[in-house]
Short mmCIF file of C-alpha atoms and ligand atoms in Angstrom, two decimals:
data_model
loop_
_atom_site.label_atom_id
_atom_site.label_comp_id
_atom_site.label_asym_id
_atom_site.label_seq_id
_atom_site.Cartn_x
_atom_site.Cartn_y
_atom_site.Cartn_z
CA MET A 48 102.03 88.04 65.76
CA GLY A 49 100.71 90.15 67.92
CA ASP A 50 97.94 89.06 70.41
CA LEU A 51 95.50 91.11 68.28
CA ASP A 52 96.87 90.31 65.02
CA PHE A 53 95.59 87.88 63.40
CA ARG A 54 96.86 87.97 60.01
CA GLY A 55 99.51 84.84 60.32
CA ARG A 56 96.96 82.83 62.12
CA GLN A 57 97.49 79.52 60.86
CA MET A 58 94.11 77.59 59.78
CA PRO A 59 92.75 74.80 61.19
CA ALA A 60 93.33 71.75 58.54
CA TRP A 61 89.66 70.75 59.51
CA PHE A 62 88.24 73.39 57.72
CA PRO A 63 89.81 73.07 54.47
CA ASP A 64 89.64 69.42 54.99
CA ALA A 65 85.81 69.44 55.50
CA LYS A 66 85.01 70.70 51.68
CA PHE A 67 81.25 70.75 52.36
CA GLY A 68 78.97 72.29 54.62
CA VAL A 69 75.28 73.23 55.30
CA PHE A 70 73.46 76.43 55.79
CA VAL A 71 70.24 76.80 57.27
CA HIS A 72 68.40 80.29 57.08
CA TRP A 73 65.24 79.64 59.48
CA GLY A 74 63.60 82.71 60.85
CA ALA A 75 59.91 84.50 60.89
CA TYR A 76 60.23 85.17 57.36
CA SER A 77 59.65 81.55 56.71
CA VAL A 78 56.10 82.10 57.33
CA PRO A 79 55.29 83.96 54.16
CA ALA A 80 58.09 82.26 52.53
CA TRP A 81 57.54 84.59 49.82
CA ALA A 82 59.95 86.00 46.75
CA GLU A 83 59.72 86.66 43.32
CA PRO A 84 62.36 83.76 41.84
CA THR A 85 64.39 86.47 40.31
CA GLY A 86 67.77 85.28 39.84
CA GLU A 87 71.02 84.23 41.03
CA LEU A 88 72.57 87.14 43.33
CA GLY A 89 75.25 88.95 41.13
CA ALA A 90 72.93 88.06 37.48
CA VAL A 91 70.70 90.10 38.59
CA ASP A 92 70.26 93.81 38.15
CA PRO A 93 71.23 95.59 41.05
CA GLU A 94 68.54 98.20 40.36
CA VAL A 95 66.14 95.47 40.14
CA TRP A 96 67.37 93.39 42.70
CA PHE A 97 65.63 94.96 45.98
CA ALA A 98 62.03 95.17 44.67
CA HIS A 99 62.39 91.89 42.98
CA ASN A 100 64.61 90.13 46.06
CA PRO A 101 64.37 86.53 45.80
CA TYR A 102 65.80 86.13 49.23
CA ALA A 103 62.94 85.01 50.98
CA GLU A 104 64.37 86.20 53.96
CA TRP A 105 64.30 89.61 52.94
CA TYR A 106 60.50 89.75 53.42
CA TRP A 107 60.21 92.54 55.24
CA ASN A 108 62.17 94.97 53.50
CA THR A 109 61.12 93.88 49.97
CA SER A 110 57.25 94.36 51.41
CA GLN A 111 58.22 97.63 52.42
CA ILE A 112 58.99 98.89 48.87
CA GLU A 113 55.96 100.51 47.72
CA GLY A 114 54.46 98.91 43.96
CA SER A 115 56.98 95.77 44.61
CA PRO A 116 54.91 92.58 44.04
CA ALA A 117 56.14 91.91 47.64
CA HIS A 118 54.34 94.98 48.84
CA GLU A 119 51.22 94.08 47.18
CA HIS A 120 51.27 90.18 48.29
CA HIS A 121 51.74 91.72 51.89
CA ARG A 122 48.86 93.72 51.78
CA THR A 123 46.55 91.50 49.97
CA VAL A 124 47.41 88.17 51.37
CA HIS A 125 48.78 89.53 55.27
CA GLY A 126 46.53 92.74 55.69
CA GLY A 127 49.83 94.64 56.07
CA LEU A 128 50.10 93.31 58.84
CA PRO A 129 53.47 94.22 61.60
CA TYR A 130 56.29 91.50 60.49
CA ASP A 131 56.72 90.39 63.71
CA THR A 132 53.12 89.05 63.87
CA PHE A 133 55.07 86.22 61.84
CA LEU A 134 57.51 85.27 64.82
CA ASP A 135 54.42 84.70 66.73
CA ALA A 136 52.89 82.95 64.02
CA TRP A 137 55.84 80.84 63.58
CA LYS A 138 55.27 77.40 65.83
CA ALA A 139 57.86 74.84 64.27
CA GLU A 140 55.52 72.04 65.81
CA LEU A 141 57.01 69.41 63.57
CA PHE A 142 60.86 70.93 64.41
CA ASP A 143 63.24 67.39 65.24
CA PRO A 144 66.88 69.15 65.36
CA ALA A 145 67.92 65.37 64.80
CA GLU A 146 65.77 64.60 61.69
CA TRP A 147 67.47 67.48 60.11
CA ILE A 148 71.32 67.17 60.93
CA ASP A 149 70.78 63.23 59.93
CA VAL A 150 70.01 64.38 56.27
CA PHE A 151 72.68 66.91 56.37
CA ALA A 152 75.46 64.20 57.89
CA ARG A 153 74.47 61.39 55.46
CA ALA A 154 75.22 64.10 52.47
CA GLY A 155 78.67 64.40 53.59
CA ALA A 156 78.23 68.02 55.46
CA ARG A 157 81.23 68.12 58.04
CA TYR A 158 80.10 71.32 59.45
CA VAL A 159 76.44 73.18 59.71
CA VAL A 160 76.10 76.85 60.36
CA VAL A 161 72.57 78.13 61.30
CA THR A 162 71.34 81.74 61.70
CA THR A 163 70.88 82.97 65.19
CA LYS A 164 70.07 86.65 64.08
CA HIS A 165 69.19 87.58 60.68
CA HIS A 166 68.28 91.03 59.32
CA ASP A 167 65.30 91.09 60.80
CA GLY A 168 66.78 91.28 64.04
CA ILE A 169 65.09 88.07 65.41
CA ALA A 170 66.79 85.80 67.50
CA LEU A 171 66.56 82.51 67.76
CA TRP A 172 68.46 81.99 71.26
CA ASP A 173 66.98 84.29 73.91
CA ALA A 174 69.67 86.54 72.84
CA PRO A 175 70.60 89.50 75.39
CA GLY A 176 68.87 92.44 75.05
CA THR A 177 66.04 91.35 72.02
CA GLY A 178 63.48 91.08 75.39
CA THR A 179 60.53 89.90 73.77
CA ARG A 180 62.19 89.31 70.03
CA ASN A 181 63.40 86.01 70.26
CA THR A 182 62.22 82.42 69.97
CA VAL A 183 62.73 81.13 73.48
CA ARG A 184 60.13 83.97 74.48
CA ARG A 185 57.42 83.71 71.34
CA GLY A 186 56.75 81.84 68.22
CA PRO A 187 58.75 78.66 68.73
CA HIS A 188 59.13 79.00 72.27
CA ARG A 189 62.56 77.05 71.94
CA ASP A 190 66.61 78.04 72.57
CA LEU A 191 66.54 76.87 68.12
CA VAL A 192 70.45 77.63 68.35
CA ALA A 193 71.17 75.50 71.32
CA ASP A 194 68.58 72.87 69.96
CA LEU A 195 70.81 72.65 66.58
CA ALA A 196 74.18 73.46 68.11
CA ALA A 197 73.30 69.68 70.51
CA ALA A 198 72.17 67.60 67.34
CA VAL A 199 75.09 69.32 65.06
CA ARG A 200 77.51 67.87 67.81
CA ALA A 201 75.92 64.60 68.47
CA ARG A 202 76.33 63.64 64.58
CA GLY A 203 79.69 64.54 65.26
CA LEU A 204 79.64 67.52 63.15
CA ARG A 205 81.11 71.30 63.67
CA PHE A 206 78.45 74.05 64.34
CA GLY A 207 78.90 77.20 63.14
CA VAL A 208 76.47 80.35 63.62
CA TYR A 209 75.46 83.25 61.45
CA TYR A 210 74.98 86.56 62.97
CA SER A 211 74.07 89.63 60.74
CA GLY A 212 75.47 92.20 62.09
CA GLY A 213 75.74 94.83 59.61
CA LEU A 214 71.85 94.98 59.06
CA ASP A 215 69.23 94.77 61.69
CA TRP A 216 65.75 96.18 60.95
CA HIS A 217 64.58 96.70 63.98
CA ALA A 218 67.90 98.91 64.94
CA GLY A 219 65.56 101.63 63.33
CA ARG A 220 66.65 102.07 59.75
CA ARG A 221 64.69 102.16 56.68
CA ALA A 222 64.18 99.59 53.75
CA VAL A 223 67.37 99.16 51.77
CA ILE A 224 65.96 100.31 48.29
CA ARG A 225 69.62 100.81 46.21
CA HIS A 226 72.56 98.83 46.92
CA GLU A 227 74.33 102.08 47.86
CA ASP A 228 71.87 101.89 50.44
CA LEU A 229 74.01 98.74 52.19
CA ILE A 230 76.76 100.95 52.98
CA ASP A 231 75.29 103.62 54.95
CA GLU A 232 71.66 105.11 54.92
CA CYS A 233 70.13 101.40 55.95
CA ARG A 234 72.66 100.03 58.16
CA PRO A 235 72.61 101.37 62.22
CA HIS A 236 76.47 102.24 62.73
CA ASP A 237 75.95 103.88 65.56
CA ALA A 238 77.41 103.45 69.71
CA ALA A 239 74.11 101.53 71.24
CA TYR A 240 73.66 99.20 68.26
CA ALA A 241 77.44 98.14 68.51
CA ALA A 242 77.32 97.47 71.88
CA TYR A 243 74.24 95.42 71.71
CA ALA A 244 75.46 93.38 68.91
CA LEU A 245 78.89 92.81 70.41
CA ARG A 246 76.99 91.72 73.56
CA GLN A 247 74.95 89.20 71.11
CA VAL A 248 77.88 87.59 69.47
CA ARG A 249 79.75 87.01 73.01
CA ASP A 250 77.17 85.80 74.10
CA LEU A 251 76.90 83.09 70.83
CA ILE A 252 80.89 82.68 72.07
CA ASP A 253 80.38 81.96 75.31
CA ARG A 254 76.97 79.89 75.06
CA TYR A 255 77.43 77.37 71.85
CA ARG A 256 81.30 77.82 71.22
CA PRO A 257 80.91 77.70 67.89
CA ASP A 258 83.38 75.86 65.69
CA VAL A 259 82.54 79.12 62.64
CA LEU A 260 81.83 82.82 63.48
CA TRP A 261 79.91 83.96 59.91
CA ASN A 262 79.02 87.50 59.94
CA ASP A 263 77.30 89.16 57.42
CA ILE A 264 76.66 92.45 56.08
CA GLY A 265 79.62 94.01 58.09
CA TRP A 266 79.99 95.56 61.28
CA PRO A 267 78.89 99.07 62.83
CA ASP A 268 81.34 101.72 62.08
CA ALA A 269 81.02 102.64 65.97
CA GLY A 270 82.06 98.92 66.90
CA MET A 271 85.14 98.07 64.91
CA ALA A 272 87.62 99.02 67.61
CA ASP A 273 85.53 96.22 69.63
CA LEU A 274 86.73 93.55 66.88
CA PRO A 275 90.22 92.95 67.82
CA ASP A 276 89.37 91.71 71.35
CA LEU A 277 86.19 89.63 69.95
CA PHE A 278 88.18 87.93 67.78
CA ALA A 279 91.10 87.06 70.47
CA HIS A 280 88.19 86.23 72.94
CA TYR A 281 86.80 83.91 70.07
CA TYR A 282 89.86 81.93 69.55
CA ALA A 283 90.70 81.54 73.24
CA THR A 284 87.34 80.17 73.40
CA VAL A 285 87.43 77.93 70.60
CA PRO A 286 90.94 77.69 69.36
CA ASP A 287 90.57 76.14 66.60
CA GLY A 288 87.73 77.75 65.47
CA VAL A 289 87.11 79.59 61.84
CA VAL A 290 86.22 83.60 61.40
CA ASN A 291 84.75 84.36 57.57
CA ASP A 292 85.30 87.73 55.88
CA ARG A 293 82.39 89.93 56.56
CA TRP A 294 83.23 91.69 59.06
CA ASP A 295 84.16 95.34 57.06
CA GLY A 296 87.85 93.77 56.44
CA ALA A 297 88.50 93.83 60.07
CA HIS A 298 89.67 89.99 59.79
CA ALA A 299 88.86 86.88 58.05
CA ASP A 300 90.32 83.28 58.13
CA TYR A 301 88.53 82.91 55.02
CA LEU A 302 87.03 85.10 52.25
CA THR A 303 83.53 84.42 50.83
CA SER A 304 81.60 84.41 47.57
CA GLU A 305 77.92 84.08 47.30
CA TYR A 306 76.25 82.44 43.74
CA GLN A 307 77.86 84.72 41.19
CA ALA A 308 79.41 87.91 43.18
CA ASN A 309 82.56 87.94 44.51
CA ARG A 310 83.34 85.28 42.47
CA GLN A 311 86.90 87.02 42.58
CA ASN A 312 87.51 85.66 46.18
CA GLU A 313 87.47 82.15 44.72
CA THR A 314 91.69 82.85 44.39
CA ALA A 315 92.04 83.08 48.07
CA ALA A 316 94.25 80.52 49.95
CA HIS A 317 90.89 79.88 51.87
CA TRP A 318 87.54 80.72 50.45
CA GLU A 319 84.00 79.06 50.97
CA GLN A 320 81.51 79.78 48.60
CA CYS A 321 77.19 80.00 49.66
CA ARG A 322 74.35 79.43 47.80
CA GLY A 323 71.20 78.12 48.44
CA ILE A 324 69.53 74.96 46.64
CA GLY A 325 67.15 77.27 44.76
CA LEU A 326 67.56 81.23 44.64
CA SER A 327 66.73 82.07 48.15
CA PHE A 328 68.26 81.36 51.47
CA GLY A 329 64.74 81.17 53.22
CA TYR A 330 62.28 79.06 52.26
CA ASN A 331 60.41 80.50 48.98
CA ARG A 332 56.98 79.00 48.55
CA ASN A 333 57.15 80.39 44.65
CA GLU A 334 60.39 78.37 43.91
CA GLY A 335 59.71 75.29 41.70
CA PRO A 336 62.10 72.62 40.07
CA GLU A 337 63.31 74.88 37.61
CA HIS A 338 65.21 77.25 40.23
CA LEU A 339 66.51 74.47 42.01
CA LEU A 340 69.55 72.46 41.34
CA ASP A 341 69.18 69.16 40.63
CA PRO A 342 71.10 66.12 42.41
CA ALA A 343 73.77 65.91 40.03
CA GLY A 344 74.06 70.14 40.00
CA ALA A 345 74.57 70.30 43.37
CA VAL A 346 77.21 67.41 43.36
CA ARG A 347 79.24 69.34 40.52
CA GLN A 348 78.67 72.87 42.29
CA LEU A 349 80.27 70.50 45.14
CA VAL A 350 82.96 69.07 43.07
CA ASP A 351 83.93 72.41 41.27
CA VAL A 352 84.44 74.02 44.50
CA ALA A 353 86.40 71.38 45.86
CA SER A 354 88.48 71.04 42.96
CA ARG A 355 89.65 74.67 43.02
CA GLY A 356 90.47 74.44 46.86
CA GLY A 357 87.37 75.75 48.26
CA ASN A 358 84.47 75.01 50.39
CA LEU A 359 80.60 74.80 49.25
CA LEU A 360 78.51 75.91 52.05
CA LEU A 361 74.70 74.77 50.40
CA ASN A 362 72.13 76.61 52.16
CA VAL A 363 68.87 74.68 53.40
CA GLY A 364 65.36 76.63 54.06
CA PRO A 365 63.50 74.65 56.10
CA LYS A 366 59.56 75.64 56.39
CA ALA A 367 58.14 77.40 59.51
CA ASP A 368 56.55 74.37 60.91
CA GLY A 369 60.47 72.67 61.20
CA THR A 370 60.00 70.27 58.41
CA LEU A 371 62.62 70.17 55.62
CA PRO A 372 61.20 71.28 51.86
CA GLY A 373 60.81 67.95 49.96
CA GLU A 374 62.29 68.95 46.73
CA GLN A 375 65.25 70.59 48.76
CA ARG A 376 65.53 67.27 50.56
CA THR A 377 65.43 64.83 47.60
CA VAL A 378 68.61 67.34 46.31
CA LEU A 379 70.23 66.15 49.64
CA GLU A 380 69.59 62.54 48.94
CA GLY A 381 71.03 62.81 46.15
CA ILE A 382 74.07 64.59 47.38
CA ALA A 383 73.89 61.52 50.13
CA SER A 384 74.25 58.68 47.71
CA TRP A 385 76.93 60.05 45.54
CA MET A 386 78.93 61.04 48.61
CA ALA A 387 78.47 57.40 49.82
CA GLY A 388 80.61 56.24 47.37
CA HIS A 389 82.86 59.09 46.10
CA GLY A 390 83.40 61.31 49.33
CA GLY A 391 86.93 59.95 49.33
CA ALA A 392 87.66 61.70 46.26
CA VAL A 393 86.12 65.21 47.65
CA TYR A 394 87.45 65.15 51.53
CA ALA A 395 90.50 66.44 52.50
CA THR A 396 91.62 66.53 48.92
CA ARG A 397 93.44 69.87 47.01
CA PRO A 398 93.58 71.20 43.34
CA LEU A 399 95.84 68.86 41.44
CA GLY A 400 97.14 71.71 39.88
CA PRO A 401 98.82 72.35 36.42
CA GLY A 402 99.31 69.67 34.58
CA ALA A 403 95.64 68.31 34.42
CA ALA A 404 93.21 70.49 32.46
CA PRO A 405 89.48 70.78 33.78
CA SER A 406 86.79 71.51 31.38
CA ASP A 407 83.36 73.06 31.18
CA GLY A 408 82.15 71.91 28.31
CA ALA A 409 81.32 68.46 27.38
CA PRO A 410 82.80 66.18 28.93
CA TRP A 411 82.73 67.97 32.07
CA ILE A 412 85.94 67.15 33.73
CA ARG A 413 87.34 68.06 37.21
CA TRP A 414 90.75 67.32 39.26
CA THR A 415 91.16 66.70 43.01
CA ARG A 416 94.24 64.84 44.43
CA ASP A 417 95.05 63.68 47.79
CA ASP A 418 99.08 62.38 48.96
CA ARG A 419 99.14 59.68 46.46
CA HIS A 420 96.13 60.06 44.16
CA ALA A 421 94.64 62.00 41.65
CA PHE A 422 91.00 61.88 41.13
CA ALA A 423 89.15 62.93 38.01
CA PHE A 424 85.40 63.61 38.14
CA LEU A 425 83.61 63.42 34.48
CA ALA A 426 79.96 63.96 33.42
CA ASP A 427 78.38 64.28 30.55
CA VAL A 428 80.46 62.42 28.36
CA PRO A 429 78.99 63.20 24.45
CA ASP A 430 77.09 60.04 23.03
CA SER A 431 79.80 60.54 20.02
CA ALA A 432 82.70 60.21 22.41
CA ARG A 433 81.82 56.53 22.48
CA ASP A 434 82.20 56.43 26.30
CA GLN A 435 85.92 57.73 25.68
CA VAL A 436 87.12 60.55 27.20
CA VAL A 437 91.11 62.17 26.69
CA LEU A 438 92.12 63.39 29.96
CA LYS A 439 94.78 66.19 29.29
CA THR A 440 97.44 65.95 31.53
CA ARG A 441 101.01 66.35 31.08
CA PRO A 442 103.09 63.39 30.71
CA GLY A 443 104.79 61.84 34.04
CA LEU A 444 102.19 63.21 36.51
CA LEU A 445 100.16 59.96 36.85
CA ASP A 446 100.04 56.06 35.96
CA PRO A 447 97.82 55.42 33.31
CA ALA A 448 97.66 51.52 34.83
CA THR A 449 96.72 51.96 38.03
CA ALA A 450 93.16 53.63 36.97
CA VAL A 451 90.31 52.41 39.20
CA ARG A 452 86.70 53.40 38.63
CA LEU A 453 85.32 54.34 42.11
CA ASP A 454 82.28 52.79 41.22
CA ASP A 455 84.12 49.43 40.70
CA LEU A 456 82.73 49.59 36.99
CA PRO A 457 85.36 48.57 34.75
CA VAL A 458 88.03 51.10 33.09
CA ARG A 459 90.29 50.91 30.81
CA ALA A 460 93.04 53.85 30.76
CA ASP A 461 96.10 54.14 28.11
CA ALA A 462 98.46 56.99 27.79
CA VAL A 463 98.18 59.19 24.29
CA PRO A 464 100.13 62.03 23.48
CA ASP A 465 97.97 64.69 25.31
CA GLY A 466 97.04 62.77 28.15
CA ILE A 467 95.02 59.62 29.20
CA LEU A 468 92.42 57.82 27.05
CA ALA A 469 89.69 56.61 29.40
CA THR A 470 87.44 53.80 27.62
CA SER A 471 84.96 52.74 30.21
CA VAL A 472 81.04 52.31 30.55
CA ALA A 473 78.01 54.58 31.01
CA LEU A 474 80.85 57.92 31.73
CA GLY A 475 78.14 59.78 30.26
CA THR A 476 76.05 60.22 33.10
CA PRO A 477 75.09 63.96 34.37
CA LEU A 478 76.60 62.80 37.74
CA PRO A 479 80.20 62.73 37.92
CA THR A 480 81.87 59.33 36.98
CA VAL A 481 85.31 59.28 39.11
CA LEU A 482 88.22 57.91 37.97
CA ARG A 483 91.69 57.52 40.80
CA PHE A 484 95.07 57.20 39.14
CA ALA A 485 98.61 57.29 41.33
CA LEU A 486 100.29 60.31 41.19
CA LEU A 487 103.95 59.21 40.00
C1 LIG B 762 73.88 84.52 53.22
C2 LIG B 762 73.57 85.71 52.49
N1 LIG B 762 74.11 86.72 52.91
C3 LIG B 762 73.06 88.05 52.41
C4 LIG B 762 73.94 89.34 52.45
N2 LIG B 762 75.28 89.24 51.35
C5 LIG B 762 76.45 90.04 51.73
O1 LIG B 762 76.52 90.87 52.30
C6 LIG B 762 77.46 89.61 51.01
C7 LIG B 762 77.57 89.23 49.76
C8 LIG B 762 78.96 88.85 49.55
C9 LIG B 762 79.69 88.42 48.57
C10 LIG B 762 81.52 88.37 48.47
C11 LIG B 762 81.78 88.45 49.79
C12 LIG B 762 80.77 89.53 50.75
C13 LIG B 762 79.53 89.26 50.47
O2 LIG B 762 78.70 90.33 51.12
C14 LIG B 762 72.16 88.01 53.03
O3 LIG B 762 71.45 89.52 52.49
C15 LIG B 762 71.27 87.18 52.82
O4 LIG B 762 70.33 87.28 52.93
C16 LIG B 762 71.87 85.50 53.13
O5 LIG B 762 72.23 85.99 54.80
#
């Protein structure tokens, strides 16, 4: 492998073992905190998406689109004021990074990735070249990246940085109205912006030594030649760091998917699915319980992703005052109580592979494995099953006699022609029950 050819690079074990990360999207957009809860990326007609964007962190863009509800909202509620007004209105007066990370750590997150500069071009540290367009010089008057990095590492978690390399609405481009705009028309590709972005990412690497370098949208054409050296510098600075795949094909330690978009990436050797607890990454005041995952849904999202060999990067959108929205905190607390008793069937596991059948219907079934055990996750066992579930497994894969429920309730498992008949109490909850079997 040449010193600038990273294709053969070994994936550091910490990343696939981690399984669960928390994403944080926090910015000036958290002040208006307004979007239409239209639907999930990949499930909404691209022709509808941009004018009715459910991503509240896209507020600047959506509010520029004439005729959009966001444009009307910005005019009537915020008097059409310049977007940077929200930076000065963003006080983060109740921000307690240690409290956030305590919630994330108890939920079982092993890494945290935070926005350092989103598409609005406002930096959450005193980024070079931003002048006063950052949270140190205005608004919160804090280096939020440093505060979060310190709190994350104090809890023994890994710290990652999100950087919007491909879109920067301060770099003088018009609003994205159609999907094809994202390729060229609305993205800065010039040498000046490329140098600006490169300088900022190098600064992030040198100051915070992030364990994850999470770029978004892509990288400016004029800067593509800079990337091999940038990655070499990153790996020299953070030898077990990992880089995502949103660098316009320059390099990737792992592939990503987002809500229902690019699910084909979830067949890669290493991959990560990112999504919000609701339909937005930035806090959206218009989201109600009907738009959010509930605790059982979030746990099943994590288990499904882990059972297929991926990581889930689940996003929290804090309020402008620095508090975590109550409904999002409730979901994290629900994950925490389940992970407390079942995390051992998730962390550092791998897919069980052929020979055991998952199911999407009722009952909902997923499998993972470690070196010595197979773990079956069961949920939504229908009443008609009377707490009995046939786990379709090939003969000789695992030993039914070794069945144990991770919540210590009784379980009975017997070999039957097409697998294992599990008979137990309370199998039918929406939160997965986990059975452990010794592998043969
Ligand atoms: C994490 C979210 N990313 C959004 C941009 N998404 C993409 O550019 C994108 C989505 C995606 C899915 C699979 C492979 C590549 C991909 O790129 C970005 O627009 C949102 O505001 C939020 O930051």
